[in-house]
XYZ file of C-alpha atoms in Angstrom:
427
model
C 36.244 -14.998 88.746
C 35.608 -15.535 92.363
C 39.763 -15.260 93.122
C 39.544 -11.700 91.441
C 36.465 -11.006 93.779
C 37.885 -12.164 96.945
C 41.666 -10.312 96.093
C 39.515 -7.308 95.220
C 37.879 -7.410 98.984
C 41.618 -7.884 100.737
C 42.690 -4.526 98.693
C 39.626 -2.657 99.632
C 38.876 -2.835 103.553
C 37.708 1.352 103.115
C 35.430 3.392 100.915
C 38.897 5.543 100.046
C 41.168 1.918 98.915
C 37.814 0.736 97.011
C 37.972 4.022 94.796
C 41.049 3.791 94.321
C 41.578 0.180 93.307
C 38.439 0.713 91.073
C 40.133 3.177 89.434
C 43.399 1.328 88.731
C 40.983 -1.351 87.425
C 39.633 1.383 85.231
C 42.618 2.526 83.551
C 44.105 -0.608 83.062
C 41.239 -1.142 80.872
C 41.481 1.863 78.825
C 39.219 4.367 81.030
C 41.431 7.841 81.357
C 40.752 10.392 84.468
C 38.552 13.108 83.877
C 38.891 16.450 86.360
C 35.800 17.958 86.634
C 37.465 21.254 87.311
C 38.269 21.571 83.471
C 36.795 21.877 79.889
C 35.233 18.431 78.955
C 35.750 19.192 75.563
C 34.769 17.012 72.783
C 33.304 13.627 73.282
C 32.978 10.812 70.785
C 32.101 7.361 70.322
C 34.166 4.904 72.133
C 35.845 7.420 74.892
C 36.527 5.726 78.127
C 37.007 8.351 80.900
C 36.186 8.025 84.629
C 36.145 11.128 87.363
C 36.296 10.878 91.196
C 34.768 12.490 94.093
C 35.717 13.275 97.902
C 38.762 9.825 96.754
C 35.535 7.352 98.095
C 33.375 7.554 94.670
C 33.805 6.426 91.101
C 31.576 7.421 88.065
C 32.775 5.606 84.952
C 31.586 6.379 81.257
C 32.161 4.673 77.835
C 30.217 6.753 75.132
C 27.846 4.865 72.834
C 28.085 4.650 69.173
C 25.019 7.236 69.219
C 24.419 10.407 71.298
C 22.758 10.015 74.742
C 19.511 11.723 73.360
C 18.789 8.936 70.679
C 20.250 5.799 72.617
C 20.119 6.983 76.812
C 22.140 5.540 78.891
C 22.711 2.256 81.095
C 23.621 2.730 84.583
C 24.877 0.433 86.977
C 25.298 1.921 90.706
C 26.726 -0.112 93.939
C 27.880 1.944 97.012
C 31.974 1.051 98.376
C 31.366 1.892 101.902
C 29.938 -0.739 105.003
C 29.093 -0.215 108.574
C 32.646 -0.185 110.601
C 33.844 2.671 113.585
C 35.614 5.134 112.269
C 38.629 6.281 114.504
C 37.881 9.663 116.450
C 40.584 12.579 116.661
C 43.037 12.418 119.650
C 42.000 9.073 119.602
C 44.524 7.038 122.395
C 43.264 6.397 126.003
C 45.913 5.638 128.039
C 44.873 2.773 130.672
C 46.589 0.623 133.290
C 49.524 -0.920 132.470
C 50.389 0.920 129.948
C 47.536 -0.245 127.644
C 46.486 2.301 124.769
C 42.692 1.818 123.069
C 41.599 4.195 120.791
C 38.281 6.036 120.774
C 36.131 5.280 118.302
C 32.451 6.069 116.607
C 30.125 3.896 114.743
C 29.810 4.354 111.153
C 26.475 2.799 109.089
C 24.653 0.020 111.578
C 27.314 -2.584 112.181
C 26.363 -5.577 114.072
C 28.875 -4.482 116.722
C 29.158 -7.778 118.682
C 30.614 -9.721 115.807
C 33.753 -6.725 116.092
C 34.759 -8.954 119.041
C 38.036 -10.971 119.919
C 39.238 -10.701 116.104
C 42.250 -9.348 114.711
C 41.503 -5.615 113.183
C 43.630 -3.177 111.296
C 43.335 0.138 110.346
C 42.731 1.873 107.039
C 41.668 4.897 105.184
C 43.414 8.233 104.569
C 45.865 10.583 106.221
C 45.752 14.614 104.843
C 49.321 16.242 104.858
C 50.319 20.066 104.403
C 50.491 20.371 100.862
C 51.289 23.958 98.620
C 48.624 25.183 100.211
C 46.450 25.383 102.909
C 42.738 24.757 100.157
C 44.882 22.089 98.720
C 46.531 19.504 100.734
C 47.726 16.023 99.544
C 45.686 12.981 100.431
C 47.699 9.734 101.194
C 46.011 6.346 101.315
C 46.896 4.074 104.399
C 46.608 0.435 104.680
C 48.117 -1.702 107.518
C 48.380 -4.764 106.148
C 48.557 -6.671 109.526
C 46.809 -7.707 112.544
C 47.343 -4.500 114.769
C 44.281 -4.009 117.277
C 41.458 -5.600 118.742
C 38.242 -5.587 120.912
C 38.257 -8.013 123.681
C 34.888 -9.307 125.365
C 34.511 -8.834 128.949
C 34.717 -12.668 130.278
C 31.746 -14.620 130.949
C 33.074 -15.465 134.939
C 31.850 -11.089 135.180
C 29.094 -11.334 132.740
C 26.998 -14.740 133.449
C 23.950 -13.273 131.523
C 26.317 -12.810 128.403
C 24.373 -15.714 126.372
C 21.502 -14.354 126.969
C 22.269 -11.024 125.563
C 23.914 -7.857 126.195
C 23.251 -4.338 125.357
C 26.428 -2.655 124.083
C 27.398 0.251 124.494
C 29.282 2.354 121.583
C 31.148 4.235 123.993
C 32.503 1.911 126.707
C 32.615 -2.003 124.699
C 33.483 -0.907 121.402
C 36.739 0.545 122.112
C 39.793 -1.399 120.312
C 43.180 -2.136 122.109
C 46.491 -0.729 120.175
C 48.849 -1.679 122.153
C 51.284 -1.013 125.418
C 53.249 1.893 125.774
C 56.700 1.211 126.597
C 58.276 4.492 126.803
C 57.518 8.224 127.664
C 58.163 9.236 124.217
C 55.458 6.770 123.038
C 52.965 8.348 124.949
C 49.831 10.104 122.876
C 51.897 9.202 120.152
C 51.123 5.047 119.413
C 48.696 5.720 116.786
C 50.892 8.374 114.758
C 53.935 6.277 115.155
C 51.647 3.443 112.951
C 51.125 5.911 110.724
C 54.486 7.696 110.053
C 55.945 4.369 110.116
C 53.273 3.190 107.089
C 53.759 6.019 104.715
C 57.464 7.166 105.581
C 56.340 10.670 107.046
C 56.766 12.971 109.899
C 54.140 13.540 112.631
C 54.681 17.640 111.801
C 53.422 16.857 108.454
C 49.638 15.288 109.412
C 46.931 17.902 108.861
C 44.035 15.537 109.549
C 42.815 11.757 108.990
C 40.036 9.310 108.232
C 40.788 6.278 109.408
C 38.588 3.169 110.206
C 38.692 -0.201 111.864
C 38.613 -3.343 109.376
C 39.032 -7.122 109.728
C 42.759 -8.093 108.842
C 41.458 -11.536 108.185
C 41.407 -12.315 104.446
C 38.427 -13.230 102.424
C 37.836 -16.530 101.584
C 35.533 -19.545 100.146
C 34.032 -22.111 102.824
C 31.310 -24.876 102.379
C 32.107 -28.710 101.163
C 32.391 -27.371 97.760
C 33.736 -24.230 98.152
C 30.424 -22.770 97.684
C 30.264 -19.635 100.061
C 31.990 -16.718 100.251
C 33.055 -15.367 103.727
C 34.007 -11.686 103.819
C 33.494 -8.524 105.802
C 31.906 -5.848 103.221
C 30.231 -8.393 101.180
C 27.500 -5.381 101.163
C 28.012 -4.050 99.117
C 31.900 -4.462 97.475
C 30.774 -7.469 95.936
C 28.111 -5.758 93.688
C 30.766 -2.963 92.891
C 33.101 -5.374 91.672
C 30.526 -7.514 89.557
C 29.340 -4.094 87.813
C 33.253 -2.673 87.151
C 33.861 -6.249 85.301
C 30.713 -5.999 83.330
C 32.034 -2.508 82.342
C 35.293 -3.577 81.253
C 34.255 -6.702 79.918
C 31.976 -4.988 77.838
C 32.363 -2.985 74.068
C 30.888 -0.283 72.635
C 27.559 -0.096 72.229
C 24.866 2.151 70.799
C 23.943 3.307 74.534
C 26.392 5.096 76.810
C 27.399 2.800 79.513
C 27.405 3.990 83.252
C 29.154 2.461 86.405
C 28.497 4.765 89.697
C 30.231 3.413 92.341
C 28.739 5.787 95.536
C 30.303 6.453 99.179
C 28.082 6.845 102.310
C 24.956 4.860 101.432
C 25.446 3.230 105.498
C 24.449 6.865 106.604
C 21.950 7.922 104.055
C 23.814 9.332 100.854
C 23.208 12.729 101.975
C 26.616 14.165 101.180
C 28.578 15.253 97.582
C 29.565 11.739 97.189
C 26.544 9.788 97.817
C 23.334 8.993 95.788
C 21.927 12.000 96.787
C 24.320 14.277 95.513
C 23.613 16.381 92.170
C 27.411 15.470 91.154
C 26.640 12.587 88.289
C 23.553 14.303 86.964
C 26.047 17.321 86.372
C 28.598 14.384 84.895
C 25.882 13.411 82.394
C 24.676 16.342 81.705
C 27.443 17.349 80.512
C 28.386 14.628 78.260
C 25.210 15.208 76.803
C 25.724 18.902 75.761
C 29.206 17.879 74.623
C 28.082 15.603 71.980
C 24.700 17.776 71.209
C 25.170 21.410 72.503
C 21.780 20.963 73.623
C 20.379 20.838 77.395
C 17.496 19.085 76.127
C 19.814 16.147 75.241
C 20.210 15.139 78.747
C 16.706 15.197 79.493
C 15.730 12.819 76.218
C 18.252 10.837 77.505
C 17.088 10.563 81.112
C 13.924 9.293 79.252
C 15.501 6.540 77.006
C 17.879 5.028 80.216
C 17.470 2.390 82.570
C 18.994 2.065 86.011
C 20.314 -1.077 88.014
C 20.878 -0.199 91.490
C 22.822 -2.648 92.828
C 23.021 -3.601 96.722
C 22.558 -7.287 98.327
C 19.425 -8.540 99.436
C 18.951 -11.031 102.381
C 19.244 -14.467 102.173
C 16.713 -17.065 103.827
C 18.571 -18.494 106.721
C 17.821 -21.977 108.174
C 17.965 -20.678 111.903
C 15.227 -18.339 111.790
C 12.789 -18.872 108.565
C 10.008 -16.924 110.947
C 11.828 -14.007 109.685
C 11.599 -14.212 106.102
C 8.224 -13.581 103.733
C 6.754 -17.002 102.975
C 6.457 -16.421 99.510
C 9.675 -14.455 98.921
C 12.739 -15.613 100.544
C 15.808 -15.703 98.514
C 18.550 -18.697 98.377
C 22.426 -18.789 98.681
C 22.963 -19.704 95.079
C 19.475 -18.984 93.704
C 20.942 -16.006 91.588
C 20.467 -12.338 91.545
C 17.584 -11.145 93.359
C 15.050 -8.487 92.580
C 13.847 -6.455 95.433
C 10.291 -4.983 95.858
C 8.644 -2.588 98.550
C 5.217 -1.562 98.992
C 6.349 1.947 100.526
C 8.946 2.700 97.231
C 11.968 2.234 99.813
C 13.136 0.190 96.765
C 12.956 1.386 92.942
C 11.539 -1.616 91.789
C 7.927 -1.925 90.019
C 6.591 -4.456 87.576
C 8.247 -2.780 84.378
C 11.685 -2.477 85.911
C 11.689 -5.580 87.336
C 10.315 -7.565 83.994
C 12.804 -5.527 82.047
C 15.957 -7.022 84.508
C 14.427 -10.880 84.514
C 14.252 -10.545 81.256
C 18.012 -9.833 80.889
C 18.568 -12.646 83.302
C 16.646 -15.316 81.138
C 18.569 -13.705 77.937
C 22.075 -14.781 80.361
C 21.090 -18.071 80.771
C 20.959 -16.544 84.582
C 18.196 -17.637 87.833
C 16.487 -14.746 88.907
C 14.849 -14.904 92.184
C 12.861 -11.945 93.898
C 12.493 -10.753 97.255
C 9.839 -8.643 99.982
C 10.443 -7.953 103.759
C 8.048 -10.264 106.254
C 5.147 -7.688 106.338
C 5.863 -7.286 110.171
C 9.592 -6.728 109.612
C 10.712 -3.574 108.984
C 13.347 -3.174 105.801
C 16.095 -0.845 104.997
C 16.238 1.447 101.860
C 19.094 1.330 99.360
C 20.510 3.729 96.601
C 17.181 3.186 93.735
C 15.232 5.411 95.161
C 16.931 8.340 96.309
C 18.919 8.426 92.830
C 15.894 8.216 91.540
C 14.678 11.420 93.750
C 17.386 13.709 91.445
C 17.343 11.967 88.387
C 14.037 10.221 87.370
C 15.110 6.927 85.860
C 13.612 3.626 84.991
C 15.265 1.510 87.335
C 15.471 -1.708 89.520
C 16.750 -2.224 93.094
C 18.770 -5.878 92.857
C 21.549 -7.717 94.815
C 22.999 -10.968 95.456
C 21.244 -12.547 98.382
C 23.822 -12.753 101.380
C 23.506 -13.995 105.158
C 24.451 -11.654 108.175
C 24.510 -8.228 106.249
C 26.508 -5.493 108.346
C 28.133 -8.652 110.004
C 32.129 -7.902 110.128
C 31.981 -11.033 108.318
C 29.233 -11.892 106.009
C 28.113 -15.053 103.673
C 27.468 -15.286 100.337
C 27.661 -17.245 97.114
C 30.298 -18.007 94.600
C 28.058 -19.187 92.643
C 25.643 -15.663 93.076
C 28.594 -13.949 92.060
C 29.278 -15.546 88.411
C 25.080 -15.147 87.737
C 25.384 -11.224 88.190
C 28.978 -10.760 86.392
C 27.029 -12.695 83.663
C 23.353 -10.874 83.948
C 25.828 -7.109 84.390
C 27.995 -8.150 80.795
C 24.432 -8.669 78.984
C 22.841 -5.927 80.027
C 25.571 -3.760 79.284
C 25.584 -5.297 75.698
């Protein structure tokens, strides 16, 4: 189980490859694409179908054995994207020497000096002219080797390094590509890469989105192989323990939800995130195709229950002043429930009684978790699905050390307890 997670997190460095390996796993299993453009048509027990938004979110459905209005739903939602720099347009700087680095912007909150002195490739997607100028084709890119990197200024012109330095996003963060070793390859480094990848001509790129990622491949550390150490941990790993509870999983009286979301890192805001009307449209409609009623989705809403899915922070031995004294998840202590005073999390007694409960029905630890009351915490997808469609929910996630790290830590262990809590809550 912890092989398929850690191949999974190779084949996904970007929101865009995520979605798109979710989806294979999806059909594979049965699930058949939906376009949203057209007629749903009729829906009965057992369908599998899955639609897409913006190529960088999933929404998966398998329809109960009764209508949404008597059974509701259960929804589990993870987000696909993490903190990275996302390559700018007319990207190459041409330097001394014939070195190229590419601009860049941050994306999410990245811990930017851990970007340094590793190997990085790029990935995401390239837009071509298609029939059209509303409808152009979308072509995934992944260079599958080491092909830039960020080097750190040496510590003979920075003494004060180890005592810490303020980056700047502009100036430190900029990746080398390469050296230029003809005229012709001048301005054009970057879009040779990318012809070369996916067999095209420069003529035909409209456009791209295209990020940094660490070509290093996941793996499992520890004297019993009992870590995980991956970049996008945060939150791939939650993604991938939901879609094999889904498939896993067989029909059951309630409709079963996955919503995998893009752009939690910058606040969900957009068609694709949390925040976006487009899967209370998605079950809205399900529920007037199997009752021809509005007021379907609405019982439904009432009769569901949410698990919002995004890691937590795990106690770490080298600064326990950090943590809550009462409330610090373990590596390896299970899934953890997370609680806020200020509703930055969806979490309250109920919903977090309901999910132990389905953790103690797994034969799973559940451990819970609040922010050091001087500490300020982040907010995660509960809440501002909640905002659009008013579930029952809980905000939960594996507990993992140096989130928005380029290379975080977490259990293998963790991982099996939320596959296992995600299949029986599903059931």
């Amino acid at each position: 189980m912890v092989q398929r997670l850690l191949h999974f997190l190779d084949a996904s460095p970007v929101n865009f490859l995520a979605a798109r390996n979710i989806a294979s796993y999806l059909e594979q299993a049965g699930y058949r694409h939906f376009d949203p453009r057209e007629t749903l048509g009729e829906v009965k027990a057992g369908d599998k179908l899955y639609v897409t938004k913006n190529d960088s979110s999933v929404y998966a459905f398998h329809i109960g054995r009764k209508p949404m209005a008597e059974a509701g739903f259960k929804m589990i939602c993870a987000h696909c994207d993490s903190p990275t720099f996302r390559i700018k347009p007319n990207a190459e700087m041409l330097c001394e020497g014939g070195i190229v680095k590419l601009n860049t912007e941050v994306y999410g909150g990245p811990i930017m000096s851990t970007w340094f002195d590793r190997p990085l490739t790029i990935a995401g997607r390239v837009i071509v002219r298609g029939e059209d100028a509303l409808n152009p084709k979308t072509l995934l890119l992944h260079v599958k080797r080491p092909l830039l990197q960020i080097s750190n200024l040496a510590i003979h012109f920075n003494r004060q390094v180890n005592d810490g330095v303020k980056l700047s996003k502009q100036k430190d963060m900029l990746p080398i590509l390469g050296i230029v070793t003809s005229e012709l390859e001048k301005g054009n480094l970057l879009m040779n890469v990318i012809c070369t990848e996916l067999g095209i001509s420069q003529e035909d790129i409209l456009d791209f989105d295209l990020y940094l990622a660490d070509a290093t491949p996941a793996c499992t550390f520890g004297v019993h192989n009992e870590f995980i150490s991956s970049g996008r941990l945060d939150d791939l790993s939650m993604c991938f323990a939901g879609l094999e509870a889904m498939i896993a999983t067989e029909t059951v009286d309630a409709t079963k939800v996955l919503a995998i979301f893009d752009n939690e890192e910058t606040g969900s805001q957009t068609k694709q995130g949390a925040g976006s009307p487009f899967l209370s449209m998605m079950l809205k409609r399900i529920a007037l195709a199997q009752s021809g009623s509005e007021e379907a989705f609405y019982q439904a809403v009432e009769r569901a229950f949410m698990i919002s899915a995004d890691n937590a922070h795990a106690w770490h031995p080298n600064y326990s002043e950090k943590y809550d004294p009462t409330n610090h998840p373990v590596l390896g202590g299970g899934p953890v429930i997370k609680f806020n005073a200020a509703q930055k999390y969806a979490s309250d007694a109920v919903s977090a009684a309901v999910f132990a409960e389905i953790c103690r029905e797994a034969e799973v630890p559940c451990q819970r978790f609040v922010n050091h009351s001087d500490v300020a915490g982040g907010s995660t997808l509960g809440n501002i699905l909640a905002s659009s469609i008013p579930l029952r929910g809980v905000d939960m996630g594996n507990a993992i050390l140096a989130m928005h790290s380029c290379r975080e830590t977490g259990s293998a262990a963790d991982h099996v307890f939320t596959v296992k809590a995600f299949t029986q809550f599903f059931k």
